[in-house]
Short mmCIF file of N, CA and C in Angstrom, two decimals:
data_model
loop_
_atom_site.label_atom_id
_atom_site.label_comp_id
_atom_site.label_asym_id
_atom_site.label_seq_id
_atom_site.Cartn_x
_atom_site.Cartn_y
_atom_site.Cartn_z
N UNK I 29 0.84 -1.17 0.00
CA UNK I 29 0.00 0.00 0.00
C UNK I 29 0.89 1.23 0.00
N UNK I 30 0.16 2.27 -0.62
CA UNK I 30 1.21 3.40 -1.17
C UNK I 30 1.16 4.44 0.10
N UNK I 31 2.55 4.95 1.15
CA UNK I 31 2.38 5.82 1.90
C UNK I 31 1.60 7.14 1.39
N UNK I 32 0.59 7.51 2.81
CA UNK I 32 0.11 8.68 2.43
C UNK I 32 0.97 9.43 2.36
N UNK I 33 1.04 11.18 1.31
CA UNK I 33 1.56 12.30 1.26
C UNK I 33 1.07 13.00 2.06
N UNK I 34 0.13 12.90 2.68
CA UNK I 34 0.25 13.94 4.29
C UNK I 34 1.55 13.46 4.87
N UNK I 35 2.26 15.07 5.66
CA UNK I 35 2.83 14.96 6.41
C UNK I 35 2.41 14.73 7.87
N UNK I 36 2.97 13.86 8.57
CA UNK I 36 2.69 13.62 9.62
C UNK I 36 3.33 14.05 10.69
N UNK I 37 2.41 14.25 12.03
CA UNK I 37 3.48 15.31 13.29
C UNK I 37 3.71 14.22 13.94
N UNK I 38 5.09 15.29 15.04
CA UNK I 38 5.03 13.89 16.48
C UNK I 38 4.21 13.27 16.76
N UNK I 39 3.18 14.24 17.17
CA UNK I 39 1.90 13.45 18.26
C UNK I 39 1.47 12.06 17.23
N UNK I 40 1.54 12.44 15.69
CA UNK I 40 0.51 11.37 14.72
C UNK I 40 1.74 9.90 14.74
N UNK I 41 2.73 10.17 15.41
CA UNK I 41 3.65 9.08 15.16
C UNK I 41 3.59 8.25 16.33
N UNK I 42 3.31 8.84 17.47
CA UNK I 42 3.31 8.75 19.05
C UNK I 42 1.78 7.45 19.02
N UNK I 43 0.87 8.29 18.20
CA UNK I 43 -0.04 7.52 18.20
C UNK I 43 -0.14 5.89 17.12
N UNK I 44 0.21 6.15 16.24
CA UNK I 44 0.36 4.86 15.44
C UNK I 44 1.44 3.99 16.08
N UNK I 45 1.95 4.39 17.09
CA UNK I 45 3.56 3.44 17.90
C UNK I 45 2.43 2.82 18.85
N UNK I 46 1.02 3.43 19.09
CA UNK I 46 0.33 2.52 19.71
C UNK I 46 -0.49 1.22 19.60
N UNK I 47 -0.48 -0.03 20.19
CA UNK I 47 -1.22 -0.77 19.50
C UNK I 47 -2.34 -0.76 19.61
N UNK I 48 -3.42 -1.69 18.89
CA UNK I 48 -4.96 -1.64 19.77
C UNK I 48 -5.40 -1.38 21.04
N UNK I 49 -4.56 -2.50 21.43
CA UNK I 49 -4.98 -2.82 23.16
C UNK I 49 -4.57 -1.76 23.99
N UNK I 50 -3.66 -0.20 23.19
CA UNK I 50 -3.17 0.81 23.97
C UNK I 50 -3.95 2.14 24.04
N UNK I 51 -4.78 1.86 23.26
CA UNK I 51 -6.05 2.64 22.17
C UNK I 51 -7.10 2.72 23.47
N UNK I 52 -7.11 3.71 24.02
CA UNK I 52 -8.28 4.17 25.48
C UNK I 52 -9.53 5.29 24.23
N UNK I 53 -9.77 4.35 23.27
CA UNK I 53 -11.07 5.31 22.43
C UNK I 53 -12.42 5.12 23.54
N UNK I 54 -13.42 5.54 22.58
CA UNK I 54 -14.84 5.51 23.56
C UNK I 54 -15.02 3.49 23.48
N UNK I 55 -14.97 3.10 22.25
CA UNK I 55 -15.34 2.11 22.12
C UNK I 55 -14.06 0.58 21.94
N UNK I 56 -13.76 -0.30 22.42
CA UNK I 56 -13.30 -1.62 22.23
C UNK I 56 -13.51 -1.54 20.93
N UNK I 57 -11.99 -1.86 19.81
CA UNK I 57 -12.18 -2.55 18.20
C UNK I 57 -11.96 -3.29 18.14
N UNK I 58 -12.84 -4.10 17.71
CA UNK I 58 -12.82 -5.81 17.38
C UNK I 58 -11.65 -5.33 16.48
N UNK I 59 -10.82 -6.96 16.20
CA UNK I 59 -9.44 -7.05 15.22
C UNK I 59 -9.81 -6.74 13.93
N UNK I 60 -10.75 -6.76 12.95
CA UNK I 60 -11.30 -6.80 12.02
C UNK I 60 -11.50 -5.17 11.74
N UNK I 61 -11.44 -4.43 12.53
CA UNK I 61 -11.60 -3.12 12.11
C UNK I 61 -10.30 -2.11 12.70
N UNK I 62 -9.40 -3.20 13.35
CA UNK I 62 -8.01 -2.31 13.36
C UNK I 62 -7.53 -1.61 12.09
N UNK I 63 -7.19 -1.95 11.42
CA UNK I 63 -6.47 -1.79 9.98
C UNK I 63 -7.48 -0.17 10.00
N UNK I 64 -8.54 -0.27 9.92
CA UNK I 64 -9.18 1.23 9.77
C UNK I 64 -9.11 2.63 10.56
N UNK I 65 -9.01 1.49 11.69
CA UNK I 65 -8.35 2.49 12.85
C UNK I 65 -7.32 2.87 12.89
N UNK I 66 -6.60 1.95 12.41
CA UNK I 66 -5.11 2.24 12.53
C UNK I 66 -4.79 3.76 11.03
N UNK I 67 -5.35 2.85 9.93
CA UNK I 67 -5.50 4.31 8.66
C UNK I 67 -6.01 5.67 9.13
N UNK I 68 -7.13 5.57 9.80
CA UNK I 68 -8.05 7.15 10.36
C UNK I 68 -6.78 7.68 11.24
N UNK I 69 -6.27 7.02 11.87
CA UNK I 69 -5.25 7.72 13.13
C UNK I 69 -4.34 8.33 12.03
N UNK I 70 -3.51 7.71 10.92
CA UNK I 70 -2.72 7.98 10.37
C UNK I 70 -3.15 9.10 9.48
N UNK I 71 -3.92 9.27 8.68
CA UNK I 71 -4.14 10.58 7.85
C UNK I 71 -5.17 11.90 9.29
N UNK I 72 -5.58 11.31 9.47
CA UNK I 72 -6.63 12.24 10.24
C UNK I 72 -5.67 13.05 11.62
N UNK I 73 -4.73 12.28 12.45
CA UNK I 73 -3.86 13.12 13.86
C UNK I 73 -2.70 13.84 13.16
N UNK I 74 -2.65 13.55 11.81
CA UNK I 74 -1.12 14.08 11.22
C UNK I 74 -1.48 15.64 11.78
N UNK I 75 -2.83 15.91 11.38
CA UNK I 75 -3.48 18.02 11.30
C UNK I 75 -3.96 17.84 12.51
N UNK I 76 -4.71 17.47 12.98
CA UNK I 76 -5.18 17.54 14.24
C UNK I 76 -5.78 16.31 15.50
N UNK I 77 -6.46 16.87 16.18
CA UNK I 77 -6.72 15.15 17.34
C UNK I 77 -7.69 14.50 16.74
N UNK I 78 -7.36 13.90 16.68
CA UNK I 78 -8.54 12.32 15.72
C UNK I 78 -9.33 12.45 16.58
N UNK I 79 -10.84 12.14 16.58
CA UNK I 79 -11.76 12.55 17.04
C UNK I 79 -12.30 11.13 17.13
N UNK I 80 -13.18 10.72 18.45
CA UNK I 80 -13.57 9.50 18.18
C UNK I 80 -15.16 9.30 17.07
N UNK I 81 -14.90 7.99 16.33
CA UNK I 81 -16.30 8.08 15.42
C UNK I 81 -17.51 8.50 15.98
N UNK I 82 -18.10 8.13 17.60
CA UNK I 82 -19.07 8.32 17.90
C UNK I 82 -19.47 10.15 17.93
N UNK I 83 -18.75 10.93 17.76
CA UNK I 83 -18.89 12.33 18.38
C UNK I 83 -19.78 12.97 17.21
N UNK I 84 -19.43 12.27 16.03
CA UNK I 84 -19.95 12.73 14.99
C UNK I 84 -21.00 12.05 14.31
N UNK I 85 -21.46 12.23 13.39
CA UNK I 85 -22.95 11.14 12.88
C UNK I 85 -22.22 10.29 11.69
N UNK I 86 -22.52 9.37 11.28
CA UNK I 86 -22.02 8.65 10.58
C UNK I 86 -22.22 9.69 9.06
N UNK I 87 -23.16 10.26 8.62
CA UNK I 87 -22.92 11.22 7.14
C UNK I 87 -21.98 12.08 7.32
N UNK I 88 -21.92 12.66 8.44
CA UNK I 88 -21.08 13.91 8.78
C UNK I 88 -19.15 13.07 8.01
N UNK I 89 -19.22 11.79 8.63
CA UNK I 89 -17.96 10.95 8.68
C UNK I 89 -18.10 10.55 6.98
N UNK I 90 -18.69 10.49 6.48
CA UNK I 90 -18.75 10.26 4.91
C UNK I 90 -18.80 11.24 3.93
N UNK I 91 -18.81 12.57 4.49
CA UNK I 91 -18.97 13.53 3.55
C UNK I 91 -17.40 14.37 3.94
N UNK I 92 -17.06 14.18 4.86
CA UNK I 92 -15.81 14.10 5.45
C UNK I 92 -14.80 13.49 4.67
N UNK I 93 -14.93 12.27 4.38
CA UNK I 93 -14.32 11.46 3.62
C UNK I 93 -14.03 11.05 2.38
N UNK I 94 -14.89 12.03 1.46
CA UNK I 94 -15.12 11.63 0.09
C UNK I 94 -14.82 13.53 -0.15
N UNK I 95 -14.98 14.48 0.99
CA UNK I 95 -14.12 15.36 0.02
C UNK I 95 -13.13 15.91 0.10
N UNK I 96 -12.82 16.70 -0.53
CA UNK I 96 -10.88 16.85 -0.32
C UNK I 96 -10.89 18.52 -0.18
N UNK I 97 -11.87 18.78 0.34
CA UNK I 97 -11.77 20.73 1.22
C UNK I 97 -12.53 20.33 2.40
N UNK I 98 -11.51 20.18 3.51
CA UNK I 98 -11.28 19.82 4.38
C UNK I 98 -11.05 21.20 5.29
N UNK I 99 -12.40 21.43 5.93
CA UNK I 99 -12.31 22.80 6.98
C UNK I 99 -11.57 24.01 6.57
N UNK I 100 -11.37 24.23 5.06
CA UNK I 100 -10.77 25.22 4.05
C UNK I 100 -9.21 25.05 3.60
N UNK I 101 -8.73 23.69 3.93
CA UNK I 101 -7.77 23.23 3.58
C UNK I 101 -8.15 21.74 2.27
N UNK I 102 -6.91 21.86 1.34
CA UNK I 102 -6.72 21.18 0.39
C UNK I 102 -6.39 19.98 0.61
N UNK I 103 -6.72 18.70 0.56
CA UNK I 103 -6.58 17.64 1.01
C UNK I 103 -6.30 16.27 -0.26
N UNK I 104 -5.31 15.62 -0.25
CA UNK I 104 -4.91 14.67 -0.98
C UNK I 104 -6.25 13.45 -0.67
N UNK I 105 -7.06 13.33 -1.73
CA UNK I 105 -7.91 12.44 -1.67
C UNK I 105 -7.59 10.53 -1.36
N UNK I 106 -8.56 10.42 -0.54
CA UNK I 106 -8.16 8.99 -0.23
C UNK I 106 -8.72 8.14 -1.11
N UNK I 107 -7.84 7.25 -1.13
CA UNK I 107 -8.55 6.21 -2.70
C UNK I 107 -8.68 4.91 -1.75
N UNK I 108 -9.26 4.20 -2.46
CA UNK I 108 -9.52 2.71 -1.90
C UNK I 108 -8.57 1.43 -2.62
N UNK I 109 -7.89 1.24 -1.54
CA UNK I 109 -9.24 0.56 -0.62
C UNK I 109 -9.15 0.86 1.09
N UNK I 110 -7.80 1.95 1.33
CA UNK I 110 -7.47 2.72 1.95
C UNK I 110 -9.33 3.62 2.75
N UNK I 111 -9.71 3.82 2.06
CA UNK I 111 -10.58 5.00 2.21
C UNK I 111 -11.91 3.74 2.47
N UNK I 112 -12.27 2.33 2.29
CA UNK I 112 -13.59 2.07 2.46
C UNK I 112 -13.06 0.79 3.69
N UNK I 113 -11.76 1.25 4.10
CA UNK I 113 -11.39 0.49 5.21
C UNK I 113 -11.88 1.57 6.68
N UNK I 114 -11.56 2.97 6.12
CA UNK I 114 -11.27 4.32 7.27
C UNK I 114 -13.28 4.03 7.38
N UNK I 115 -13.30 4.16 6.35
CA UNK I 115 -14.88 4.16 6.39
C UNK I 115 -15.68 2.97 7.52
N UNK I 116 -15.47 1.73 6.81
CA UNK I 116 -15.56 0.53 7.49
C UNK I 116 -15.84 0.82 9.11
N UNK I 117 -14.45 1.30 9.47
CA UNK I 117 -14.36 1.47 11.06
C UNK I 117 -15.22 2.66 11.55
N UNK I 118 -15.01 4.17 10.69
CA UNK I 118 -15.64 5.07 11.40
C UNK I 118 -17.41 4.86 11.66
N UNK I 119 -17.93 3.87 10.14
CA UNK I 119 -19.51 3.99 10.11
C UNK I 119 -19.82 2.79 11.28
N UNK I 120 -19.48 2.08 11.36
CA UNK I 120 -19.30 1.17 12.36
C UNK I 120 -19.20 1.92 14.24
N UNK I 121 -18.42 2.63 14.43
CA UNK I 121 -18.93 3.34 15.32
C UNK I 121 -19.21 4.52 15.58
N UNK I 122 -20.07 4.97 14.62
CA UNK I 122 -20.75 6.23 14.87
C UNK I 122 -22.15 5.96 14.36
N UNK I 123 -23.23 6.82 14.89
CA UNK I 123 -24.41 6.62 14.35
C UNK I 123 -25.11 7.40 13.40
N UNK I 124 -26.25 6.83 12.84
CA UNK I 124 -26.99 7.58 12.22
C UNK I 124 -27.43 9.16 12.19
N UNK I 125 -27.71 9.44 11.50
CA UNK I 125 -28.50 11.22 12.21
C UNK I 125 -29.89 10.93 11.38
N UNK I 126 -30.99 11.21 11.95
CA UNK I 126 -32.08 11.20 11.23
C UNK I 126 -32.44 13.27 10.55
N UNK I 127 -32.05 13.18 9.44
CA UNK I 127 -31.67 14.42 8.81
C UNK I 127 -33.59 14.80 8.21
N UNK I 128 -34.12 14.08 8.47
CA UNK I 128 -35.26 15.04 8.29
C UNK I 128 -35.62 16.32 9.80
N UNK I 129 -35.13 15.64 10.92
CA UNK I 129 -35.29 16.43 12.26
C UNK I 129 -34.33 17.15 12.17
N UNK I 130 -32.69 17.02 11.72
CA UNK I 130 -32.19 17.88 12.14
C UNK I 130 -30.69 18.17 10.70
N UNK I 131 -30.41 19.18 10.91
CA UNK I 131 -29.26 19.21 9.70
C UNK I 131 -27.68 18.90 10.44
N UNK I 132 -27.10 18.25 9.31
CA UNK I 132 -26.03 17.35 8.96
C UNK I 132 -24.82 18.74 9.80
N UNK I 133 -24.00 18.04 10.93
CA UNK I 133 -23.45 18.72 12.00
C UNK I 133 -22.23 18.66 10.95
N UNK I 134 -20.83 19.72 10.73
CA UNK I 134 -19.88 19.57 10.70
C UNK I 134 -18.93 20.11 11.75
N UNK I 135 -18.89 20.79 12.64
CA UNK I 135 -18.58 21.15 13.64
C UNK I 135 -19.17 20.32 14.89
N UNK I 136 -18.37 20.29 15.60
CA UNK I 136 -18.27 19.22 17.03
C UNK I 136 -19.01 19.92 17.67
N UNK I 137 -19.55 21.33 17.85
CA UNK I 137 -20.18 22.46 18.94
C UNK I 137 -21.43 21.87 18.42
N UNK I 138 -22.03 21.61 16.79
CA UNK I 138 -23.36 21.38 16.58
C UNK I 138 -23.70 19.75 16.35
N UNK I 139 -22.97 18.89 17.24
CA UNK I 139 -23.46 17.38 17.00
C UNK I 139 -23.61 17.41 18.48
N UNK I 140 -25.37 16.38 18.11
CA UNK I 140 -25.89 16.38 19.64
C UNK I 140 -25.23 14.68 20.37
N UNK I 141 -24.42 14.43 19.34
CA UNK I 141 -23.99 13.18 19.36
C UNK I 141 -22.73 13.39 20.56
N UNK I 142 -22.06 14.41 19.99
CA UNK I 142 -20.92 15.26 20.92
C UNK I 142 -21.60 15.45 22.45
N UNK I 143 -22.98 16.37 22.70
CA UNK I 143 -23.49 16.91 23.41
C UNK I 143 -23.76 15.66 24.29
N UNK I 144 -24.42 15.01 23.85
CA UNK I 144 -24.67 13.39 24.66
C UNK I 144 -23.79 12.83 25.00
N UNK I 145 -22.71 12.65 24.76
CA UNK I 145 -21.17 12.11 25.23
C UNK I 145 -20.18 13.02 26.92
N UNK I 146 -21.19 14.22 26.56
CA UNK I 146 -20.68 15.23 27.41
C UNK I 146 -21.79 15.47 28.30
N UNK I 147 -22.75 15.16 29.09
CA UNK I 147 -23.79 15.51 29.73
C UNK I 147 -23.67 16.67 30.31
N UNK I 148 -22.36 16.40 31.49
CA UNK I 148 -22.47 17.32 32.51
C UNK I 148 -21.46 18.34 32.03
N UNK I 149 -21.00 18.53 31.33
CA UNK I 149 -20.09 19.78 30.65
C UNK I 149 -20.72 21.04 30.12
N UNK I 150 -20.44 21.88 30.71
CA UNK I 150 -20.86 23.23 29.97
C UNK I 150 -19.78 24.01 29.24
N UNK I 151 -20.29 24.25 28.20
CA UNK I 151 -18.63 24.28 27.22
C UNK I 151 -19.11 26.35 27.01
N UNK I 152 -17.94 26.94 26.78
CA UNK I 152 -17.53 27.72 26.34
C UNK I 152 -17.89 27.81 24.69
N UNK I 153 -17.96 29.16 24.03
CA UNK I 153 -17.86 29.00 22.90
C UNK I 153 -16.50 29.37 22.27
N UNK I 154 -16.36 29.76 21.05
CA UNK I 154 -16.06 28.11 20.74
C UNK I 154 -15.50 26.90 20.44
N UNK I 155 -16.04 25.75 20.59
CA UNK I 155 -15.72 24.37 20.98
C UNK I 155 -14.73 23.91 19.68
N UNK I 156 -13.53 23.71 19.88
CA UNK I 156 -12.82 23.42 18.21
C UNK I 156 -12.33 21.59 19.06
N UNK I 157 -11.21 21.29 18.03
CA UNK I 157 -10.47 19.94 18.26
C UNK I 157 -9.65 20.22 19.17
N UNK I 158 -8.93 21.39 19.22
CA UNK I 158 -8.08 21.58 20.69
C UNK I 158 -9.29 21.79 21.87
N UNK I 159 -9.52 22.20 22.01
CA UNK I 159 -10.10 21.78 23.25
C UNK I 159 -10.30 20.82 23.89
N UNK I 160 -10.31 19.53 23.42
CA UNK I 160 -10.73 18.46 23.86
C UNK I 160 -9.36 17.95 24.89
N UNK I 161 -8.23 18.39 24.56
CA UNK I 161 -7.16 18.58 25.58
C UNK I 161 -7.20 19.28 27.03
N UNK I 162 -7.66 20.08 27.32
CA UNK I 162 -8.42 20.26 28.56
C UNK I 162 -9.32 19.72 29.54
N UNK I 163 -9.73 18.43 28.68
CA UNK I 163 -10.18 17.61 29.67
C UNK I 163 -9.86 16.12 29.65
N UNK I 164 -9.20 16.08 28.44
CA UNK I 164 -8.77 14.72 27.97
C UNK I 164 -7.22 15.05 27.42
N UNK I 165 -6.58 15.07 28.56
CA UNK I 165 -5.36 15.26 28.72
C UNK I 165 -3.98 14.31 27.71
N UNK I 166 -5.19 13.15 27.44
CA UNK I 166 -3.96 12.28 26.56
C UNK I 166 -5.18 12.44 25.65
N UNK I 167 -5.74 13.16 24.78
CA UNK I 167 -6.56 12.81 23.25
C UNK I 167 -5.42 12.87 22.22
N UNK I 168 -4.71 13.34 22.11
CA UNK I 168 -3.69 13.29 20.85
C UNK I 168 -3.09 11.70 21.04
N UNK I 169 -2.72 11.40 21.92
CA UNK I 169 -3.12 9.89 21.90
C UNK I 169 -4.10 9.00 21.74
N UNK I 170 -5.23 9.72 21.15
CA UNK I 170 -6.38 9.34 21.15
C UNK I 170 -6.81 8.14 22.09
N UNK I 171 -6.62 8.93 23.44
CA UNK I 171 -7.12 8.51 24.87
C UNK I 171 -7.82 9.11 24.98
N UNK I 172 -9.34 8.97 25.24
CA UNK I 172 -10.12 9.34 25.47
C UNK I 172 -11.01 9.12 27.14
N UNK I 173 -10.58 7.84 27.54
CA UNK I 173 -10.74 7.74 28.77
C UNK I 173 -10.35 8.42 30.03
N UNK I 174 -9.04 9.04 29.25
CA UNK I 174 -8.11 10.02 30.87
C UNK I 174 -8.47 10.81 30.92
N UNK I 175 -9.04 11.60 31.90
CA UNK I 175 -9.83 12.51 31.97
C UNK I 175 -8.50 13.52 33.35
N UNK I 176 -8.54 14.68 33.09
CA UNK I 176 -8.21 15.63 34.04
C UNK I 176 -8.94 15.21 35.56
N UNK I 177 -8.00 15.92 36.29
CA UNK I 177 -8.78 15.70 37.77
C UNK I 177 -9.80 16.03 38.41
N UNK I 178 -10.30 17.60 37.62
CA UNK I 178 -11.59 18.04 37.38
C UNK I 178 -12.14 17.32 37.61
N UNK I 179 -12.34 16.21 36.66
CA UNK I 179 -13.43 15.40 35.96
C UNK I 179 -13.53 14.02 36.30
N UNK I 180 -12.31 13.54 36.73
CA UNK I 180 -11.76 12.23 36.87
C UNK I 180 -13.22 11.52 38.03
N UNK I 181 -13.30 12.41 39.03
CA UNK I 181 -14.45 11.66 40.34
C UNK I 181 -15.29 12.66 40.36
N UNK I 182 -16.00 13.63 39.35
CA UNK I 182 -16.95 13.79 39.07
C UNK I 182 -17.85 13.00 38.69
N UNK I 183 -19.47 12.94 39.70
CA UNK I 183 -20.40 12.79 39.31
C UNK I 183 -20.85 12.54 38.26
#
């Protein structure tokens, strides 16, 4: 398989040196959907913190994926079978949005998917991918479980 031409940062190297079983995401990946996980970590933490699939709706993660203006940046398109592996894993854990009730979130501030993950948080505006470091102290490791002390024996 042909290396991606994204450049990749420390943190995106820090994280692929991790294996599954080191992977503190929201959800346990069966072996069968490593390989996808392992691809999303690799193009997606190179620019910023990989985000876990659930935060977002599964269209949000496909329209994401198929285009290449990327939050106003130019993006080297993913081809397959690279791209219906990333897919594989992200639609797999993220859910639906029923888009007649509500419109298609691209920002993390407008998914209630985000909002539900966060109950007791009252967020500031506004909510970008860094932030999520303030309370999830290892997310560029895409740890999602470690939580600051704030939060750690909070209710």
């Amino acid at each position: 398989m042909a290396q991606s031409s994204i450049p990749r940062s420390p943190q995106s190297q820090d994280t692929l040196a991790l294996s599954s079983n080191q992977i503190a995401s929201v959800d346990r990946v069966p072996r069968r959907f490593e390989l996808g996980q392992q691809l999303y970590l690799e193009n997606c933490s190179a620019c910023h913190i990989a985000l876990p699939p659930p935060v977002l709706p599964s269209q949000t993660w496909r329209q994401l994926l198929q285009d290449t203006q990327h939050y106003g940046r130019q993006l080297q398109p993913l081809v397959d079978p690279p791209r219906i592996l990333i897919w594989n894993y992200l639609q797999t854990f993220s859910r639906p949005l029923d888009l007649k009730e509500e419109q298609l979130p691209f920002r993390v501030e407008r998914s209630r998917f985000f909002k539900a993950l966060h109950p007791r948080v009252e967020f500031s505006q506004p909510i970008s991918v860094k932030n999520c470091l303030n309370c999830h102290p290892s997310a560029s490791e895409y740890n999602f479980r470690k939580l600051t002390s704030e939060w750690t024996d909070s209710p």
